[in-house]
Coordinates of C-alpha atoms and ligand atoms in Angstrom, one line a residue:
M1 CA 39.4 47.7 -27.0
T2 CA 39.5 44.3 -27.5
S3 CA 40.2 42.7 -31.3
V4 CA 37.8 42.3 -33.7
R5 CA 36.9 38.8 -34.6
T6 CA 34.5 38.0 -36.9
R7 CA 33.2 34.7 -38.3
F8 CA 31.0 33.5 -41.9
A9 CA 30.1 30.6 -40.5
P10 CA 27.9 29.0 -44.0
S11 CA 26.4 25.3 -44.0
P12 CA 27.6 23.3 -46.9
T13 CA 24.6 22.2 -48.2
G14 CA 24.5 23.7 -51.7
F15 CA 25.6 26.8 -53.4
L16 CA 26.8 30.2 -52.1
H17 CA 23.1 32.1 -52.1
L18 CA 22.5 35.6 -52.1
G19 CA 21.6 35.9 -48.2
S20 CA 24.5 33.6 -47.3
A21 CA 26.6 35.5 -49.4
R22 CA 25.4 39.1 -48.1
T23 CA 26.4 37.6 -44.6
A24 CA 29.9 37.2 -45.7
L25 CA 30.0 39.9 -46.7
F26 CA 29.6 42.4 -43.7
N27 CA 31.0 40.7 -42.0
W28 CA 34.6 40.9 -44.2
A29 CA 33.9 44.3 -44.8
Y30 CA 33.2 44.9 -40.7
A31 CA 36.7 42.9 -39.7
R32 CA 38.6 44.7 -42.7
R33 CA 37.7 48.1 -41.6
H34 CA 38.7 47.7 -38.0
S35 CA 41.5 45.9 -38.8
G36 CA 40.4 42.8 -37.4
R37 CA 39.4 38.8 -39.1
L38 CA 37.5 36.9 -40.3
V39 CA 37.1 33.1 -39.8
L40 CA 35.4 31.0 -42.3
R41 CA 33.7 27.5 -40.2
M42 CA 32.1 25.8 -42.6
E43 CA 28.8 24.1 -40.3
D44 CA 29.2 21.1 -41.7
T45 CA 27.9 18.8 -39.0
D46 CA 24.3 17.6 -40.8
R47 CA 25.7 14.9 -42.0
E48 CA 23.8 14.4 -44.3
R49 CA 23.1 17.8 -46.0
S50 CA 26.4 18.3 -46.0
T51 CA 28.6 17.6 -49.4
P52 CA 32.0 19.0 -49.8
E53 CA 31.2 20.1 -53.7
S54 CA 29.3 22.6 -51.2
E55 CA 32.2 23.8 -49.8
A56 CA 34.5 24.5 -53.1
A57 CA 31.1 25.5 -54.1
I58 CA 30.8 28.5 -51.1
V59 CA 35.0 29.2 -51.2
D60 CA 34.9 29.8 -55.0
G61 CA 32.3 31.5 -54.9
L62 CA 34.0 34.0 -52.1
D63 CA 37.2 34.0 -53.8
W64 CA 35.3 35.7 -57.4
L65 CA 33.4 38.2 -54.9
G66 CA 36.5 38.6 -53.7
I67 CA 36.0 37.9 -50.4
D68 CA 39.0 36.4 -48.1
W69 CA 39.4 35.5 -44.6
D70 CA 42.4 35.2 -42.7
E71 CA 41.8 32.1 -41.1
G72 CA 39.6 29.0 -42.1
P73 CA 37.7 27.2 -43.4
L74 CA 37.7 25.0 -40.0
R75 CA 35.0 22.7 -39.4
Q76 CA 32.4 22.4 -37.4
S77 CA 32.5 18.7 -37.6
D78 CA 36.3 18.5 -36.6
R79 CA 35.7 19.8 -33.2
R80 CA 33.5 17.9 -31.9
D81 CA 35.6 16.6 -28.9
R82 CA 35.4 20.1 -28.2
H83 CA 32.0 19.9 -28.4
L84 CA 31.7 17.0 -26.3
A85 CA 33.8 18.4 -23.5
A86 CA 32.3 21.9 -23.5
I87 CA 28.6 19.5 -22.9
E88 CA 30.5 16.8 -20.0
T89 CA 31.8 20.6 -17.6
L90 CA 28.3 21.4 -18.0
L91 CA 27.6 18.1 -16.4
A92 CA 29.9 18.3 -13.9
Q93 CA 28.8 21.0 -12.5
G94 CA 25.5 20.4 -12.4
R95 CA 24.6 22.9 -15.6
A96 CA 23.1 20.3 -18.2
Y97 CA 21.9 17.1 -16.9
R98 CA 20.8 13.8 -18.6
C99 CA 17.3 13.0 -19.5
R100 CA 15.6 10.0 -20.4
C101 CA 12.3 10.6 -22.1
T102 CA 12.1 9.2 -25.1
P103 CA 10.5 11.5 -28.1
E104 CA 6.9 9.0 -27.7
E105 CA 6.9 10.7 -24.1
I106 CA 7.8 14.1 -24.7
E107 CA 5.1 14.3 -27.4
E108 CA 2.3 12.6 -25.7
R109 CA 3.3 15.2 -22.4
K110 CA 3.5 17.9 -25.4
G111 CA 0.3 16.8 -27.5
R112 CA -1.3 16.9 -23.9
A113 CA 0.2 20.3 -23.4
I114 CA -1.4 21.8 -26.4
E115 CA -4.8 20.8 -25.9
R116 CA -5.1 22.4 -22.6
G117 CA -3.5 25.5 -24.3
E118 CA 0.1 26.0 -23.0
K119 CA 2.9 26.4 -24.6
W120 CA 5.4 23.4 -24.6
T121 CA 9.1 23.4 -23.1
Y122 CA 10.2 20.6 -21.4
D123 CA 8.2 20.4 -18.1
G124 CA 11.2 18.9 -15.9
R125 CA 11.0 15.5 -15.3
C126 CA 14.2 14.3 -15.0
R127 CA 15.6 17.1 -14.3
G128 CA 16.3 16.7 -10.2
L129 CA 17.0 13.3 -10.4
D130 CA 20.5 13.0 -11.4
L131 CA 20.8 10.5 -13.7
A132 CA 24.4 9.5 -14.0
K133 CA 25.7 7.8 -17.0
D134 CA 24.7 4.4 -16.6
C135 CA 20.8 5.2 -17.0
G136 CA 20.6 4.0 -20.4
P137 CA 19.6 6.0 -23.5
H138 CA 19.2 9.3 -22.6
T139 CA 20.2 12.5 -23.9
V140 CA 21.7 16.0 -22.4
R141 CA 19.8 18.8 -22.1
L142 CA 20.9 22.5 -20.3
R143 CA 19.5 23.6 -17.3
L144 CA 18.0 26.8 -17.2
P145 CA 17.7 29.3 -15.0
E146 CA 13.9 29.4 -13.2
S147 CA 13.5 33.3 -14.0
G148 CA 15.1 36.2 -15.1
R149 CA 15.1 36.8 -18.6
L150 CA 18.0 36.1 -21.9
D151 CA 18.9 38.8 -23.4
W152 CA 21.0 40.7 -25.0
D153 CA 21.0 44.3 -26.9
D154 CA 21.6 43.5 -30.8
L155 CA 23.9 46.0 -32.7
V156 CA 20.9 45.4 -35.1
F157 CA 18.1 45.0 -33.5
G158 CA 18.4 46.7 -30.4
E159 CA 17.2 45.2 -26.6
S160 CA 16.0 41.6 -27.5
G161 CA 15.4 38.3 -25.5
Q162 CA 13.0 36.2 -23.9
D163 CA 12.6 35.0 -20.2
A164 CA 14.2 32.2 -19.2
S165 CA 10.9 29.8 -18.4
E166 CA 9.6 30.7 -22.6
I167 CA 12.3 28.3 -23.2
G168 CA 12.5 25.7 -20.7
D169 CA 15.5 23.2 -20.8
R170 CA 16.4 22.4 -23.7
I171 CA 18.6 19.3 -25.2
I172 CA 22.2 19.9 -26.1
R173 CA 23.4 16.3 -26.6
R174 CA 20.8 14.4 -28.2
S175 CA 21.2 10.6 -26.7
N176 CA 23.1 8.8 -29.9
G177 CA 26.1 11.5 -28.9
D178 CA 25.8 13.6 -31.0
P179 CA 26.4 17.7 -29.5
L180 CA 23.6 19.9 -30.8
Y181 CA 23.8 22.6 -33.4
H182 CA 23.4 25.4 -31.0
L183 CA 26.2 24.3 -28.4
A184 CA 28.7 23.5 -30.9
V185 CA 27.9 27.0 -32.8
V186 CA 28.6 28.9 -28.7
V187 CA 31.6 26.6 -28.0
D188 CA 33.4 27.1 -31.6
D189 CA 32.7 30.9 -31.2
L190 CA 34.3 31.3 -28.1
E191 CA 37.7 28.8 -28.7
M192 CA 37.6 31.2 -32.2
G193 CA 37.5 34.5 -29.8
I194 CA 34.8 35.8 -32.1
S195 CA 33.9 39.2 -31.3
H196 CA 31.3 40.1 -33.5
V197 CA 28.6 38.1 -35.0
I198 CA 26.7 38.9 -38.0
R199 CA 24.3 36.5 -39.2
G200 CA 21.0 36.5 -40.7
A201 CA 18.2 36.8 -38.7
D202 CA 16.8 33.9 -39.2
H203 CA 19.0 32.5 -36.4
H204 CA 17.4 36.1 -33.9
A205 CA 15.1 33.9 -32.4
N206 CA 17.7 31.4 -31.6
T207 CA 20.5 33.0 -29.6
S208 CA 18.6 33.7 -26.2
F209 CA 18.8 30.1 -25.8
Q210 CA 22.5 30.5 -27.0
V211 CA 22.9 33.0 -24.8
A212 CA 21.8 30.9 -21.7
I213 CA 24.5 28.1 -23.1
Y214 CA 27.2 31.2 -22.9
R215 CA 25.9 31.8 -19.1
A216 CA 26.4 28.6 -18.6
L217 CA 30.3 28.2 -19.6
E218 CA 30.6 31.1 -17.6
R219 CA 31.9 33.2 -20.8
E220 CA 30.3 37.0 -21.6
P221 CA 28.6 36.2 -25.5
P222 CA 29.8 37.9 -28.4
K223 CA 27.9 41.3 -29.5
F224 CA 25.6 40.1 -32.0
A225 CA 24.7 41.3 -35.0
H226 CA 21.3 40.0 -36.8
V227 CA 20.9 41.1 -40.2
P228 CA 17.5 41.7 -41.9
L229 CA 16.9 38.6 -44.6
I230 CA 16.9 40.2 -48.4
V231 CA 13.5 41.0 -50.1
G232 CA 12.4 41.7 -53.0
P233 CA 11.4 45.4 -54.1
G234 CA 7.9 45.9 -52.1
G235 CA 8.4 43.6 -49.4
K236 CA 7.9 40.6 -51.3
K237 CA 10.0 37.3 -50.8
L238 CA 12.7 36.4 -53.5
S239 CA 11.6 34.7 -56.2
K240 CA 14.4 33.1 -58.0
R241 CA 13.6 35.3 -60.9
G242 CA 13.4 38.4 -59.1
G243 CA 17.1 37.3 -58.4
D244 CA 17.4 34.6 -55.7
L245 CA 20.8 33.3 -57.7
S246 CA 23.5 31.5 -56.5
V247 CA 26.4 33.9 -56.8
Q248 CA 28.4 31.1 -59.8
E249 CA 24.9 32.1 -61.3
Y250 CA 25.2 35.7 -61.7
R251 CA 29.0 35.0 -62.5
S252 CA 27.4 32.5 -65.8
R253 CA 25.3 35.5 -66.2
G254 CA 27.7 38.2 -67.2
F255 CA 27.8 39.8 -64.0
L256 CA 31.0 41.1 -62.8
P257 CA 31.9 40.6 -59.3
E258 CA 32.3 44.7 -58.3
A259 CA 28.5 45.0 -59.2
V260 CA 27.2 41.7 -57.3
L261 CA 28.9 43.0 -54.3
N262 CA 28.3 46.5 -54.7
W263 CA 24.3 45.4 -54.8
L264 CA 24.8 43.0 -52.1
I265 CA 26.6 46.1 -49.6
R266 CA 23.5 48.1 -50.8
I267 CA 21.5 45.9 -49.5
G268 CA 20.1 47.1 -46.2
W269 CA 22.8 49.2 -45.7
S270 CA 23.6 52.3 -46.3
H271 CA 26.2 55.2 -46.7
G272 CA 24.7 58.9 -47.3
D273 CA 22.7 57.9 -50.8
Q274 CA 26.4 56.9 -52.7
E275 CA 25.5 54.1 -54.8
I276 CA 28.8 53.0 -56.3
F277 CA 31.0 51.7 -53.8
S278 CA 34.7 50.3 -54.4
R279 CA 36.0 47.8 -52.4
E280 CA 38.5 50.1 -50.4
E281 CA 35.0 52.6 -49.7
I282 CA 33.2 49.5 -48.9
V283 CA 36.3 48.8 -45.9
G284 CA 36.6 52.9 -45.3
F285 CA 33.1 53.5 -45.0
F286 CA 31.7 50.2 -43.8
D287 CA 29.5 50.5 -39.8
L288 CA 26.6 48.0 -38.6
A289 CA 25.4 50.9 -37.2
P290 CA 22.9 52.1 -40.5
I291 CA 21.8 48.3 -40.9
H292 CA 18.3 49.1 -40.9
R293 CA 15.9 46.4 -39.4
A294 CA 13.2 46.8 -41.4
S295 CA 14.1 46.8 -44.5
A296 CA 16.8 44.4 -47.4
Q297 CA 14.9 45.4 -50.1
A298 CA 17.3 43.6 -53.4
D299 CA 16.3 45.2 -56.7
P300 CA 17.4 43.0 -59.6
A301 CA 17.1 46.6 -61.8
K302 CA 20.0 48.2 -59.3
L303 CA 22.5 45.3 -59.8
D304 CA 21.5 45.6 -64.3
S305 CA 22.9 49.3 -63.3
L306 CA 25.5 48.7 -61.6
N307 CA 26.4 46.0 -63.7
H308 CA 26.3 48.4 -67.1
H309 CA 28.5 51.2 -64.5
Y310 CA 31.3 48.4 -64.4
I311 CA 31.6 47.4 -67.7
K312 CA 31.5 50.9 -68.9
T313 CA 34.1 51.9 -66.0
L314 CA 36.8 49.2 -66.2
P315 CA 40.1 49.3 -67.6
R316 CA 40.1 47.5 -71.8
A317 CA 42.0 44.6 -71.0
D318 CA 40.9 43.6 -67.3
L319 CA 37.1 44.0 -69.9
L320 CA 38.2 42.0 -72.2
A321 CA 40.2 39.2 -69.7
R322 CA 37.2 38.6 -68.2
L323 CA 34.7 38.9 -71.6
H324 CA 37.5 36.7 -73.2
P325 CA 35.6 33.2 -71.0
F326 CA 32.1 34.3 -72.6
L327 CA 33.2 34.9 -76.2
E328 CA 34.6 31.6 -75.8
S329 CA 31.4 29.7 -74.5
E330 CA 29.2 32.1 -76.9
T331 CA 31.2 30.8 -80.1
G332 CA 31.5 26.8 -78.9
S333 CA 35.5 27.6 -80.3
Q334 CA 39.1 29.2 -79.1
V335 CA 39.1 33.1 -79.2
E336 CA 42.0 34.4 -80.1
R337 CA 43.1 38.3 -78.9
T338 CA 43.1 41.1 -81.7
P339 CA 43.0 44.5 -82.1
A340 CA 39.8 44.0 -83.5
I341 CA 38.1 42.6 -80.7
E342 CA 40.3 45.7 -77.8
Q343 CA 38.4 48.3 -80.5
L344 CA 34.9 46.3 -80.2
V345 CA 35.0 45.6 -76.5
D346 CA 35.2 49.5 -76.4
L347 CA 32.4 50.2 -79.0
L348 CA 30.5 47.5 -77.0
R349 CA 30.4 48.9 -73.4
E350 CA 27.8 51.7 -73.9
R351 CA 25.1 48.5 -75.3
S352 CA 26.7 45.5 -73.1
R353 CA 24.8 45.0 -69.9
T354 CA 25.6 42.1 -68.8
L355 CA 29.6 40.1 -70.4
V356 CA 26.7 37.2 -71.5
E357 CA 25.4 40.6 -73.9
M358 CA 28.0 41.6 -75.0
A359 CA 30.3 38.9 -75.9
H360 CA 26.7 37.9 -77.8
L361 CA 27.3 41.7 -79.9
A362 CA 30.7 40.3 -80.0
R363 CA 30.2 37.0 -82.0
F364 CA 30.1 38.6 -85.2
L365 CA 33.7 39.4 -85.2
V366 CA 34.4 36.5 -83.9
V367 CA 33.6 33.2 -86.2
E368 CA 34.5 33.2 -89.4
E369 CA 31.5 32.8 -90.6
I370 CA 27.5 33.9 -89.6
S371 CA 23.9 33.4 -89.5
Y372 CA 21.6 35.8 -90.7
E373 CA 18.9 36.1 -87.7
G374 CA 15.6 34.7 -89.7
K375 CA 13.6 38.3 -88.5
A376 CA 16.3 40.6 -89.3
A377 CA 17.4 39.0 -92.7
R378 CA 13.4 39.0 -93.2
K379 CA 13.0 42.4 -93.0
H380 CA 16.0 44.1 -93.7
L381 CA 18.0 40.9 -97.1
R382 CA 15.3 42.4 -99.4
A383 CA 15.5 42.0 -103.6
E384 CA 15.3 46.1 -103.4
I385 CA 18.7 46.7 -101.9
E386 CA 20.5 44.7 -104.5
P387 CA 21.4 47.1 -106.6
A388 CA 22.4 49.6 -103.8
L389 CA 24.7 46.6 -102.1
R390 CA 26.0 45.4 -105.3
D391 CA 27.4 49.1 -106.0
L392 CA 28.4 49.6 -101.8
L393 CA 30.7 46.6 -102.2
A394 CA 32.4 48.0 -105.7
Q395 CA 33.3 50.6 -104.1
L396 CA 35.0 49.0 -100.7
S397 CA 37.9 47.3 -102.4
G398 CA 39.7 51.9 -103.3
I399 CA 38.9 52.9 -99.5
D400 CA 42.0 53.2 -97.8
P401 CA 42.3 53.4 -94.8
W402 CA 39.3 51.7 -93.5
T403 CA 37.9 54.2 -91.1
P404 CA 35.0 55.1 -90.5
E405 CA 35.5 58.5 -91.8
A406 CA 36.1 57.4 -95.1
L407 CA 32.9 54.2 -95.1
E408 CA 30.8 57.5 -94.3
A409 CA 32.1 59.1 -97.2
A410 CA 31.1 55.7 -99.3
F411 CA 27.8 55.3 -98.2
Q412 CA 27.3 58.6 -98.6
A413 CA 28.4 58.7 -102.4
V414 CA 26.5 54.9 -102.6
R415 CA 23.3 57.0 -101.3
A416 CA 23.0 59.7 -103.6
R417 CA 23.4 57.1 -106.8
H418 CA 20.6 55.0 -105.6
G419 CA 17.7 58.0 -105.5
D420 CA 18.8 59.7 -101.8
L421 CA 18.3 56.3 -100.5
P422 CA 17.7 56.9 -96.6
M423 CA 20.8 55.9 -94.4
G424 CA 18.7 53.4 -92.5
K425 CA 17.5 51.6 -95.6
L426 CA 21.5 51.0 -96.7
A427 CA 22.6 50.8 -92.7
Q428 CA 19.6 47.8 -92.4
P429 CA 20.6 45.8 -94.8
V430 CA 24.4 45.7 -94.1
R431 CA 24.3 45.4 -90.6
V432 CA 22.8 42.8 -91.5
A433 CA 25.2 41.3 -94.0
I434 CA 27.4 41.3 -91.9
T435 CA 27.1 40.6 -88.3
G436 CA 24.0 38.1 -88.9
T437 CA 21.5 40.2 -86.7
A438 CA 20.1 44.0 -86.8
I439 CA 22.2 45.8 -83.7
S440 CA 25.4 46.6 -83.8
P441 CA 27.7 49.8 -82.7
G442 CA 27.2 52.7 -85.4
I443 CA 27.7 50.6 -88.5
F444 CA 30.5 52.6 -89.5
D445 CA 32.6 51.8 -86.4
T446 CA 31.4 48.4 -87.0
L447 CA 32.3 48.0 -90.3
A448 CA 36.0 49.7 -89.8
V449 CA 36.3 46.6 -86.9
L450 CA 35.9 44.1 -89.0
G451 CA 38.4 45.1 -92.1
K452 CA 38.1 45.0 -95.4
R453 CA 38.3 41.7 -96.5
R454 CA 35.8 40.3 -94.1
A455 CA 33.3 42.7 -95.2
A456 CA 33.3 42.4 -98.2
A457 CA 33.2 38.8 -98.1
R458 CA 30.2 38.9 -96.4
I459 CA 28.7 41.6 -98.4
A460 CA 28.8 39.3 -101.5
N461 CA 28.0 37.0 -99.5
A462 CA 24.5 38.3 -99.1
L463 CA 24.2 39.6 -102.2
D464 CA 24.8 35.1 -103.1
Y465 CA 21.7 35.0 -100.3
L466 CA 18.9 37.7 -102.4
R467 CA 19.9 35.8 -105.5
R468 CA 19.0 32.8 -104.0
T469 CA 15.7 34.0 -102.1
Ligands
LIG501 N1 24.7 28.0 -39.6 C1 24.3 28.3 -40.1 C2 24.1 28.7 -41.3 O1 24.0 28.5 -42.7 C3 24.9 30.1 -39.4 C4 24.7 30.1 -38.8 C5 25.9 31.5 -37.7 O2 25.9 32.1 -38.4 O3 25.1 31.0 -36.0 O4 22.8 29.4 -41.3

């Protein structure tokens, strides 16, 4: 059995987007499943569009997802000599030839072919000329067989391929001396010993030509698995709103890498009807056979619910560590880790879908001074609550120990003294008084984590506010 070697070969021309992240994940999972190796190769031969920043962003995105590789990052641009050497070999063997046709000439002949209603492939004008190095400006074309199929058995799409005549002799070296991308990919995959090329289905149509290059080099192509491109719910094109974001954007919106990874692995792949996968399970179960060629729908609602699941189940210390940077950006200041924050994190798990939401809900505890949300204050901080609030404030100093149970008893006593005030009529004003908002965990728990001194000061502030408005 040959050992499994996969590769992730992004073009470093932007961030790590959802589709590429999934390709990386599938390559990683397949390599890990088979105790193989994953190569990271930056396909940076487009010099104008490739940037070191993008390379760093891709590496950062993979790191965050926990997708590790065994070799690389290698750069395609460092391997130019290897690509050129392969072209020389093909030339020497007559499997490629020099072509002097200029782009203008090609355009003209192509235009005429299309007018005649024919499909254009290179018409072979220079094919028999055996032009030498000194023939002037020229490209190099691969000499394709005149008949027969360029086919392969795709692990997702099944029997695939085209007749060689449909493709024609394509360029593998430009007139400026640059090797063409398809040539570079084939040479790299061969020399890196790649056994399985797992990549987006947008490359399926290019594969016949790549198969022609393998054959010209007299080498066996790797196995190909083209994975369907991600679409939104209902098969619609993925929009930015629908989730076509970079991995970094998911991170900054407060998603956990576990959730994003779990979401990605389930887009177009399944293992029974299991929804939640740990990394170990992904590695244990991943296979290419269940990848469906017809469907790769990404539902952002699923990501929300996965994220909620991981927020609910992560160990507290771990969750707190991940929440911490969000707390600091929510408050714009350094945040100390206190036992109260630890308690609050547990109270917030149930109601937070993202770390951004959680940090927002935790704000009241970590800032010294809160401000009231306009709507919440208008609705709940009204003159008629003043007597009950004042009464409650008077009770607070006597509460010892400061527990949710003791607070509940104090609330009950106050409500009874103020005409059997319904719970909400007291709890909501207190909630706005201590958090500035109308949303928080249970009021007794919230008061308990805030602590007696701060709770009393905030209720006193609310009374001041009532006097002033
Ligand atoms: N660099 C190509 C891309 O980013 C990938 C090519 C391949 O996987 O063969 O789409």
